[in-house]
Short mmCIF file of C-alpha atoms in Angstrom, two decimals:
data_model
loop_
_atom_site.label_atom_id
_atom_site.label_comp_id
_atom_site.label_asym_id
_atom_site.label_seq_id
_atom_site.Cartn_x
_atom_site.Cartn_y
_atom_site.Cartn_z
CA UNK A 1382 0.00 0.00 0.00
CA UNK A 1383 1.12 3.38 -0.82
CA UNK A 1384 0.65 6.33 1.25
CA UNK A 1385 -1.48 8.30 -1.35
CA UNK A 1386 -4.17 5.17 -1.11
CA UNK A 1387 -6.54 3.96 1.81
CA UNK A 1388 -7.10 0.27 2.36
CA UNK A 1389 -10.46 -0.76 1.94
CA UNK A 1390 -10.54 -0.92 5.64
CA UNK A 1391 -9.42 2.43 6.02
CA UNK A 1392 -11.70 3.75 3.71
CA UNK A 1393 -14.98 2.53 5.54
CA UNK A 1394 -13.91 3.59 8.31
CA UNK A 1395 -13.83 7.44 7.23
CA UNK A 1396 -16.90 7.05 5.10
CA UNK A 1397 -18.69 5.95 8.83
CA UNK A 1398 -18.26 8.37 10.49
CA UNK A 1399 -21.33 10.11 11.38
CA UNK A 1400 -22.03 13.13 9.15
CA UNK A 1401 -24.64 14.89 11.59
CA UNK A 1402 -24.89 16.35 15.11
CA UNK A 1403 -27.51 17.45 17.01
CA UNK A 1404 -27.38 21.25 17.74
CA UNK A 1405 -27.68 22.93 20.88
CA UNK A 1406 -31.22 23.92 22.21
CA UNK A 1407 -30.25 27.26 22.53
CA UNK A 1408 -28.78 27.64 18.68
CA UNK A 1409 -32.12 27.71 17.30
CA UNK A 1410 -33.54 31.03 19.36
CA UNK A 1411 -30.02 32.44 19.30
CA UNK A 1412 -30.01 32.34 15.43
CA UNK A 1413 -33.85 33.70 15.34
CA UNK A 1414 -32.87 36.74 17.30
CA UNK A 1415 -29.72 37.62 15.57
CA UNK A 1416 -31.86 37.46 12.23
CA UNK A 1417 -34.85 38.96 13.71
CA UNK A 1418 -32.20 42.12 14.57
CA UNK A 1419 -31.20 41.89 10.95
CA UNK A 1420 -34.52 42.19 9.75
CA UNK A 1421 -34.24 39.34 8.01
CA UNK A 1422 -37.30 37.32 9.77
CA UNK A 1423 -40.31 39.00 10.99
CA UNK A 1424 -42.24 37.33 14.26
CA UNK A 1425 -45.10 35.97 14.53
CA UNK A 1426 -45.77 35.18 10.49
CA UNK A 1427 -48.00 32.77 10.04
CA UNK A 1428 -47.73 29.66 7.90
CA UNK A 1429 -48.64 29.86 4.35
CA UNK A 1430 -51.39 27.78 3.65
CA UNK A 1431 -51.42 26.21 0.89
CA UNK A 1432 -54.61 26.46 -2.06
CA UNK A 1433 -56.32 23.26 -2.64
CA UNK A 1434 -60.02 23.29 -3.95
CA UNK A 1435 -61.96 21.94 -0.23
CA UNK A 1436 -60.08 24.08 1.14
CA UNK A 1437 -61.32 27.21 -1.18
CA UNK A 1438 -64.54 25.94 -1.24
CA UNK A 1439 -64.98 25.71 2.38
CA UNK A 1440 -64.19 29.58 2.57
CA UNK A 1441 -66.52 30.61 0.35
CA UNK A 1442 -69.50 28.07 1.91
CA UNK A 1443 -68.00 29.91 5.19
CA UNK A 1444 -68.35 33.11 3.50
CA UNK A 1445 -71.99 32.80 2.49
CA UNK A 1446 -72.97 31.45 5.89
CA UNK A 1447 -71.35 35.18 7.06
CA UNK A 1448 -73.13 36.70 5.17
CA UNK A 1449 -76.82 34.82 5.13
CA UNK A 1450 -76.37 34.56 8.90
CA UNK A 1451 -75.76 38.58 9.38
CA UNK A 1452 -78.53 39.24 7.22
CA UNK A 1453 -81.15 36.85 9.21
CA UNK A 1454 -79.77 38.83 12.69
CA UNK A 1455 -80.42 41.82 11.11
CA UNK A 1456 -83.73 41.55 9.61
CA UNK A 1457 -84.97 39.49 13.36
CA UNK A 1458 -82.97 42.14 15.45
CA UNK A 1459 -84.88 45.02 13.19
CA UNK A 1460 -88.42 45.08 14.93
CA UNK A 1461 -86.98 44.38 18.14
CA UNK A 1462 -84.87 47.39 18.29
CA UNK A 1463 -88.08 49.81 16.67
CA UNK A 1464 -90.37 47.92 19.59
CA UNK A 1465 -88.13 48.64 22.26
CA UNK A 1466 -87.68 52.41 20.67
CA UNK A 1467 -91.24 52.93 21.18
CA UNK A 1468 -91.72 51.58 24.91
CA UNK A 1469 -88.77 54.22 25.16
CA UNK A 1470 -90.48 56.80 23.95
CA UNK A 1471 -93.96 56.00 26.15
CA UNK A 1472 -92.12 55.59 29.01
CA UNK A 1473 -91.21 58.79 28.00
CA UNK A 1474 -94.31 60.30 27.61
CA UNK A 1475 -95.60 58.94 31.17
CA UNK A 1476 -92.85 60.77 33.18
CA UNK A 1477 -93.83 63.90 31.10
CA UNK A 1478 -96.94 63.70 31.94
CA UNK A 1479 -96.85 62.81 35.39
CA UNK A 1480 -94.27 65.81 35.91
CA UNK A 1481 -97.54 67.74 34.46
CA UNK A 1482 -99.77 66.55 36.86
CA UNK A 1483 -97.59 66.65 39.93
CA UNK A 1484 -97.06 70.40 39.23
CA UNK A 1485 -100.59 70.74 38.62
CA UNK A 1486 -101.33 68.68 41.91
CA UNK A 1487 -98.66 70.95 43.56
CA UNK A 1488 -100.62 74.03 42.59
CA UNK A 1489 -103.80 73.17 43.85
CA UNK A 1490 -102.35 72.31 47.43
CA UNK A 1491 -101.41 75.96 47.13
CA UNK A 1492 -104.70 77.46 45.84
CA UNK A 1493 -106.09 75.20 48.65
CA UNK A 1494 -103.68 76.86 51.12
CA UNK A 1495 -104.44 80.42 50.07
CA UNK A 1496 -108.24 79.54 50.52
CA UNK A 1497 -107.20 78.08 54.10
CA UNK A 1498 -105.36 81.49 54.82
CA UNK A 1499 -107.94 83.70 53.65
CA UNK A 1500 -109.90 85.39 56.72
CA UNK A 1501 -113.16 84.46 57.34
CA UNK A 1502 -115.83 86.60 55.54
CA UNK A 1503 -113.09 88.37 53.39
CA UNK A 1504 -114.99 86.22 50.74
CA UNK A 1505 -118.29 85.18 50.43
CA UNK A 1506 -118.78 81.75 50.78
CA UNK A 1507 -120.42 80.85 47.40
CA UNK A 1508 -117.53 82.06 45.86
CA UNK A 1509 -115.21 79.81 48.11
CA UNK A 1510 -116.96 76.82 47.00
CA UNK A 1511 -117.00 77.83 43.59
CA UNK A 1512 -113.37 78.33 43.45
CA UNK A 1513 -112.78 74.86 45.23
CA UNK A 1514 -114.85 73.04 42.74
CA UNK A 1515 -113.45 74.61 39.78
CA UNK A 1516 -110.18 73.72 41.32
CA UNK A 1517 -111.39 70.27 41.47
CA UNK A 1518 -112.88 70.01 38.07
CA UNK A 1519 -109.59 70.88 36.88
CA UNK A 1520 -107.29 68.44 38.74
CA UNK A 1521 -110.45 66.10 37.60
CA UNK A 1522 -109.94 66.56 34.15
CA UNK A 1523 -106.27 66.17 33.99
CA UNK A 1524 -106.22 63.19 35.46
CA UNK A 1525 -108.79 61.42 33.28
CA UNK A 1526 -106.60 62.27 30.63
CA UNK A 1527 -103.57 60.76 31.82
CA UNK A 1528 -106.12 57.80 32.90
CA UNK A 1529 -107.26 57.72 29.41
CA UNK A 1530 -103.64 58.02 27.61
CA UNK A 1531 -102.36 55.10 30.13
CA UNK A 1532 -104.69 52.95 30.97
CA UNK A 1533 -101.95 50.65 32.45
CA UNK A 1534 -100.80 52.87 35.59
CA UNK A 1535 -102.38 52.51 38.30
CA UNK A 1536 -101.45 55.92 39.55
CA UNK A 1537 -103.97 57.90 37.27
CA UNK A 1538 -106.77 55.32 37.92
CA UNK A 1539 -105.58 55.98 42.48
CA UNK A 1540 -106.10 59.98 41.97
CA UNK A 1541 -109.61 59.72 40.49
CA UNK A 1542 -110.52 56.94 43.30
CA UNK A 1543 -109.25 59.86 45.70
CA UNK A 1544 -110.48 62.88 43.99
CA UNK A 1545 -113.98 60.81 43.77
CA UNK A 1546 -113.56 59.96 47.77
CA UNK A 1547 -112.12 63.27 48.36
CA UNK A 1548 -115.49 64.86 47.47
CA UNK A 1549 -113.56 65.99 44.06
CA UNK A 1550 -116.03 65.65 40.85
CA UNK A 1551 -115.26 63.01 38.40
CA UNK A 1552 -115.24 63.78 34.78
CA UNK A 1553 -118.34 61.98 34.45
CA UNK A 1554 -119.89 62.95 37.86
CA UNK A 1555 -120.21 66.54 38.06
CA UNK A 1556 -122.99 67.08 40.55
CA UNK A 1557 -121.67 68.49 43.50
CA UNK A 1558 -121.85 66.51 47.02
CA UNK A 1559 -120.97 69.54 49.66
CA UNK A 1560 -117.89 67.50 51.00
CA UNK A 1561 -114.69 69.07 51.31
CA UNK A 1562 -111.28 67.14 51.42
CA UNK A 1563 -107.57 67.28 50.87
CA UNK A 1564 -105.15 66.08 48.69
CA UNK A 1565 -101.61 65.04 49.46
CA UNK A 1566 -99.07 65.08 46.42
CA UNK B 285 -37.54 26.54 23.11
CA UNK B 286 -40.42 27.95 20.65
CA UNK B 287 -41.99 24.78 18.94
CA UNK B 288 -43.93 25.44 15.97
CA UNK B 289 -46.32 24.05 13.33
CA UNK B 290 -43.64 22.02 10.60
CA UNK B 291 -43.83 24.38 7.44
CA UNK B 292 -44.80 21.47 4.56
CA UNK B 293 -42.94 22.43 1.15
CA UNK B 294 -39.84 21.93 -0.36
CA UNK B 295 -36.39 23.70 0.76
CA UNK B 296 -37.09 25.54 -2.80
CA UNK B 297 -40.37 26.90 -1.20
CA UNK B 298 -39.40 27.31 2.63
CA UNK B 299 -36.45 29.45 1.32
CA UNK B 300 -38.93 31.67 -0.82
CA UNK B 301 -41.06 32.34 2.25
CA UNK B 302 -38.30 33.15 3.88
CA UNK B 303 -37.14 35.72 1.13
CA UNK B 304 -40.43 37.22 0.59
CA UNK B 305 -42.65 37.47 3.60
CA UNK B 306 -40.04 36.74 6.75
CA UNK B 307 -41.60 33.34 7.67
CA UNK B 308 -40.50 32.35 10.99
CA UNK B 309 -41.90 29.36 10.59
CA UNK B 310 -40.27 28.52 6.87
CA UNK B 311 -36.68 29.14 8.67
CA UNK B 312 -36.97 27.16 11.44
CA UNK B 313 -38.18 24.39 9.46
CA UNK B 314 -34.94 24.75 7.08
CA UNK B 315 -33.08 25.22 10.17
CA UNK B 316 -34.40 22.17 11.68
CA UNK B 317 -33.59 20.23 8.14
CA UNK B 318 -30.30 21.14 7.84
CA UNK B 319 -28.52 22.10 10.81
CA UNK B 320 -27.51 18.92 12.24
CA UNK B 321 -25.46 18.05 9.06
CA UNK B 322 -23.94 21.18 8.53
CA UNK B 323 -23.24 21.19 12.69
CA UNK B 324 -21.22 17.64 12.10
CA UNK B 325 -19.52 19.40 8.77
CA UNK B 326 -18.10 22.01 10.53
CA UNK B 327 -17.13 20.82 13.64
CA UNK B 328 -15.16 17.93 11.98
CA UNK B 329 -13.37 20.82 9.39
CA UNK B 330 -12.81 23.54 12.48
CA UNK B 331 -11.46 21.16 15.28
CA UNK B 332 -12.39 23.82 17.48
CA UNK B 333 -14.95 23.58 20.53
CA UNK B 334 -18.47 23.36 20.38
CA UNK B 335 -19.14 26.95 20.98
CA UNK B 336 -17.25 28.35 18.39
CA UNK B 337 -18.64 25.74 15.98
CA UNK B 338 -21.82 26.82 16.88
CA UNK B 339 -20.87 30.62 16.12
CA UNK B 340 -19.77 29.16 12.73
CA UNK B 341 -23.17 27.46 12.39
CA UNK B 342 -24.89 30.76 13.11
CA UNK B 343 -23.07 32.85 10.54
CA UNK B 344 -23.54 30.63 8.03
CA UNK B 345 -27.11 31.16 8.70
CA UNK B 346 -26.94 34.52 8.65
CA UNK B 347 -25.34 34.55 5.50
CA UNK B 348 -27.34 32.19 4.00
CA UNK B 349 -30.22 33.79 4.64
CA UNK B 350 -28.97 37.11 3.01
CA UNK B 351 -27.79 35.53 -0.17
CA UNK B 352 -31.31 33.92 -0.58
CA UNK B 353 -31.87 36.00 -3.76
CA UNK B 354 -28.81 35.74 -5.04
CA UNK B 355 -29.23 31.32 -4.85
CA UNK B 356 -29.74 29.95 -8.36
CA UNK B 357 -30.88 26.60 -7.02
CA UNK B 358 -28.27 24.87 -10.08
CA UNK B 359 -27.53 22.74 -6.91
CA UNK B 360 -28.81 21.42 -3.75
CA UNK B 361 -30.00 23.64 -0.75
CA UNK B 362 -27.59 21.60 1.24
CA UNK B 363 -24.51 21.67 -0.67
CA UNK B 364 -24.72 25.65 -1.13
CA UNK B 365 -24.82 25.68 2.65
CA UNK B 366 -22.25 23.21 3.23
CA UNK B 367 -20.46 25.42 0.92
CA UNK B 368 -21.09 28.85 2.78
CA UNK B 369 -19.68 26.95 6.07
CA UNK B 370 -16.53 25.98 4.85
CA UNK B 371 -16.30 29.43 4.01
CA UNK B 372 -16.76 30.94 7.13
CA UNK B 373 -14.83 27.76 8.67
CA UNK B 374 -11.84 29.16 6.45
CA UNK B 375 -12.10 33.09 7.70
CA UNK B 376 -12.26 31.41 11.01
CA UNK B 377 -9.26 29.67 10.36
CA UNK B 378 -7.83 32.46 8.99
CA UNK B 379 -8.76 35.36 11.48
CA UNK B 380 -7.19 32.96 14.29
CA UNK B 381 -4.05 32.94 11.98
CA UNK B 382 -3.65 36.50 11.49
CA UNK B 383 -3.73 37.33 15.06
CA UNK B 384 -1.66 35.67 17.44
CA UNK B 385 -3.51 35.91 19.92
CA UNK B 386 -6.10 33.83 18.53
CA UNK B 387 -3.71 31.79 17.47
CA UNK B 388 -2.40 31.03 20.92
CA UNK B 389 -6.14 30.53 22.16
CA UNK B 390 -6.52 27.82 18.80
CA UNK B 391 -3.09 26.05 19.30
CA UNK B 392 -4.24 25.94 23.30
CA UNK B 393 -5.38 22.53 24.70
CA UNK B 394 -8.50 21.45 22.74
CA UNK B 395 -10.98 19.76 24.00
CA UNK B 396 -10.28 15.95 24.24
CA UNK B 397 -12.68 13.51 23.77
CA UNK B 398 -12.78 11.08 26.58
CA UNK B 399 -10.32 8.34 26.37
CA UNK B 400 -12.17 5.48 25.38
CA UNK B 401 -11.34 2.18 23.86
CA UNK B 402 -13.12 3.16 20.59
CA UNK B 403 -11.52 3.27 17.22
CA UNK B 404 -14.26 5.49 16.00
CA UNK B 405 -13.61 8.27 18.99
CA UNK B 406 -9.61 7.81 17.95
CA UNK B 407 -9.65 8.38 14.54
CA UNK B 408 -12.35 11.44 15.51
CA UNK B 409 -9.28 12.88 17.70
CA UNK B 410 -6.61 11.91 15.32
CA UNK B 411 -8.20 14.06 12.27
CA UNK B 412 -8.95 16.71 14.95
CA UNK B 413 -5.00 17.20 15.67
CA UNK B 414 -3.84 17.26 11.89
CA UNK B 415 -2.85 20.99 11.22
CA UNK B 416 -6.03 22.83 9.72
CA UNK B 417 -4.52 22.89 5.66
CA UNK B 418 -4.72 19.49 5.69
CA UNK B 419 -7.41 18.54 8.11
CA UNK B 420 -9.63 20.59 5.79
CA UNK B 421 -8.50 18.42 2.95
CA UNK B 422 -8.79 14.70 4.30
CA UNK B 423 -12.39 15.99 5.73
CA UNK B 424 -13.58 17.18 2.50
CA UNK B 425 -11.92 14.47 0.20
CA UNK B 426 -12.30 11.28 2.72
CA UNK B 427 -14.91 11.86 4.75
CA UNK B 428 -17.26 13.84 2.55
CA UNK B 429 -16.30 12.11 -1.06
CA UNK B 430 -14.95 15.91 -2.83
CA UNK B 431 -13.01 15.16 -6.02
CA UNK B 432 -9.44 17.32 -5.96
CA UNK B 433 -10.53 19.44 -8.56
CA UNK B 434 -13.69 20.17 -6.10
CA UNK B 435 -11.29 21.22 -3.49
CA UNK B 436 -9.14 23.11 -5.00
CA UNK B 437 -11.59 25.51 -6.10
CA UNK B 438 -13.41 25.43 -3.00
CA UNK B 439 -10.27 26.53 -0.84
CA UNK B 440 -8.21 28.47 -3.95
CA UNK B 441 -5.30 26.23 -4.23
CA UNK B 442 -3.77 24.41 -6.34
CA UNK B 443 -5.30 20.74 -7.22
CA UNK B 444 -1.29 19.82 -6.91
CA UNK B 445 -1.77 20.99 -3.23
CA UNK B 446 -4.82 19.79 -2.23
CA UNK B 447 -3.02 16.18 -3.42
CA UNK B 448 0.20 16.75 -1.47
CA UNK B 449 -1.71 17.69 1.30
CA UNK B 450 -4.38 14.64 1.48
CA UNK B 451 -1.16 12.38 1.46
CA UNK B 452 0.37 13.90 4.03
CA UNK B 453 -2.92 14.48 6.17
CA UNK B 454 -3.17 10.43 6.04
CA UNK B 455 0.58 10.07 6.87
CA UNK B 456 -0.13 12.33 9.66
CA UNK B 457 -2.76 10.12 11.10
CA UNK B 458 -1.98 6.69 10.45
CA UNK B 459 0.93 7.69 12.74
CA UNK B 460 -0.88 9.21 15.25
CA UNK B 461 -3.35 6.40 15.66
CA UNK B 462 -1.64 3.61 17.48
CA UNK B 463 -2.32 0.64 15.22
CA UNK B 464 -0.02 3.05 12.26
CA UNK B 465 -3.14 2.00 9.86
CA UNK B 466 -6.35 4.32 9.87
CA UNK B 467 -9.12 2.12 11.47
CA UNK B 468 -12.60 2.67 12.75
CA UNK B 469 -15.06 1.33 14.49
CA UNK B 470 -14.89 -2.13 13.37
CA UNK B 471 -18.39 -3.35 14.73
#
């Protein structure tokens, strides 16, 4: 054997020897970093995924079930919305109204208090009791009208029952019974 | 250590999604391919320790990775890379030779495999002692099957030279292996 040639022996042996090793754990993330910093990679991209014809067609079946889905919320979730609008607005309306009526409630505890305070035989006492029942009539009439605009609350159909017990004339009732009474807002 | 979906495709297509969008995902994959065998490659051609093979592993990547668009893809993935890390294994080699210091800290006690009473472990150690000109040769010609012509382009010598040096590489470590014949593991 010459020095320039390998026995067959020596040859296998070279050609064995194992042409991989495993890397460090930390070689990996090192490397990722340093070509992160190079702006090389960029984090966080996602695979590319890769067309086949399922896979298209299941986007576009997902797609149509978007967009048949949002339109079937929208037309149920429609009326809904305009029904609750309006309960809005007549809750609205109520508080309006009973602001109304308290303030006209609130006035005729006054009126009631001036006629209190006034001395006896400063006035003649027809005219009292007309004033009083006009003051009535009035309070009367303003509540059958929130009575008739909600029939629901019970607080319209509670100041007729007391304007009626009261001595107060209903709409309906106006003959006059010669009882006097107060009201408490 | 960041475990991720495998990236399905080609090293063709993993290297384009690298190149064009960044993929994360498309390197590590071609990482994960390839390292292992360009890890054994360079450690076997540098004789150095692990750490500084692994700092030759990394550049390579590095460069690699920035001569994407510039790859032709005439050859293999893995024999352009195997090609970029005897390059950097050379300016290694180099670098340590042009500074003495470095050349102190190369020619310093390297690290020894543990003595054991395997042929395979000697020879490992006896190619790992050969002086780096003509380690670099018997690696590439016997080990990894390059022609002379191959070589001699690949480290800009002569084809004379990378001849005179294979025969005196295997002179080198028939002696140094006990038997005076090159043998491995013989299992």
């Amino acid at each position: 054997m010459s020095n320039d040639d390998l026995t067959p022996r020596e040859k296998e042996a070279l050609e064995k020897l194992p042409k991989e090793r495993k890397p460090n754990v930390d070689l990996e993330e090192r490397l990722v970093r340093s070509l992160r910093a190079e702006g090389v990679l960029r984090r966080g991209m996602r695979p590319v995924v890769e067309f086949t014809w399922p896979r298209a067609l299941a986007v576009v079946a997902a797609s149509v079930l978007l967009l048949v889905g949002g339109f079937a919320l929208g037309r149920w979730s429609g009326p809904q919305q305009s029904r609750l609008e309006d309960t809005t607005n007549i809750e609205s309306s109520n508080i309006s109204v009973a602001a109304s009526l308290q303030r006209a409630g609130s006035a005729y505890v006054l009126a009631l208090e001036h006629f209190t305070a006034m001395p006896e035989g400063s006035a003649d006492a027809d005219e009292m009791r007309q004033g009083r029942e006009v003051a009535i009539k009035t309070l009367s009439t303003a509540t059958d009208k929130v009575a008739r605009f909600v029939p629901k609350r019970d607080l319209a159909g509670q100041l007729l029952d007391v304007i009626s017990a009261g001595g107060g004339t209903a709409p309906k009732d106006t003959t006059h019974t010669g009882k006097t009474g107060v009201f408490w807002f | 250590m960041e475990t991720q979906p495998a990236f399905v495709g080609t090293d063709n297509d993993l290297a384009d999604a690298v190149l064009e969008r960044g993929s994360e995902t498309a390197f590590r994959e071609l990482y994960r391919r390839h390292t292992p065998r360009l890890l054994g490659f360079v450690t076997r051609l540098l004789a150095r320790s692990d750490a500084e093979a692994e700092d030759v592993v990394q550049e390579t990547w590095i460069r690699v990775c920035k001569g994407l668009g510039d790859f032709r893809w005439n050859s293999a993935f893995s024999t352009w890379l195997l090609g970029i890390g005897l390059n950097v294994v050379r300016d290694v080699i180099r670098r340590n030779t042009r500074h003495p210091t470095l050349e102190l800290d190369s020619v310093a006690p390297q690290p020894v495999p543990p003595i054991r009473h395997d042929d395979r472990i000697d020879l490992e150690r006896g190619i790992q002692m050969l002086p780096d000109r003509y380690r670099m040769v018997l690696v590439l010609h016997d080990v990894e099957g390059i022609k002379h012509a191959e070589i001699a382009r690949r480290l800009e010598i002569p084809e004379g030279t990378s001849k005179s040096h294979l025969a005196k590489a295997r002179k080198q470590l028939r002696a140094s292996l006990s038997g005076g014949e090159i043998e491995g593991d013989r299992s």
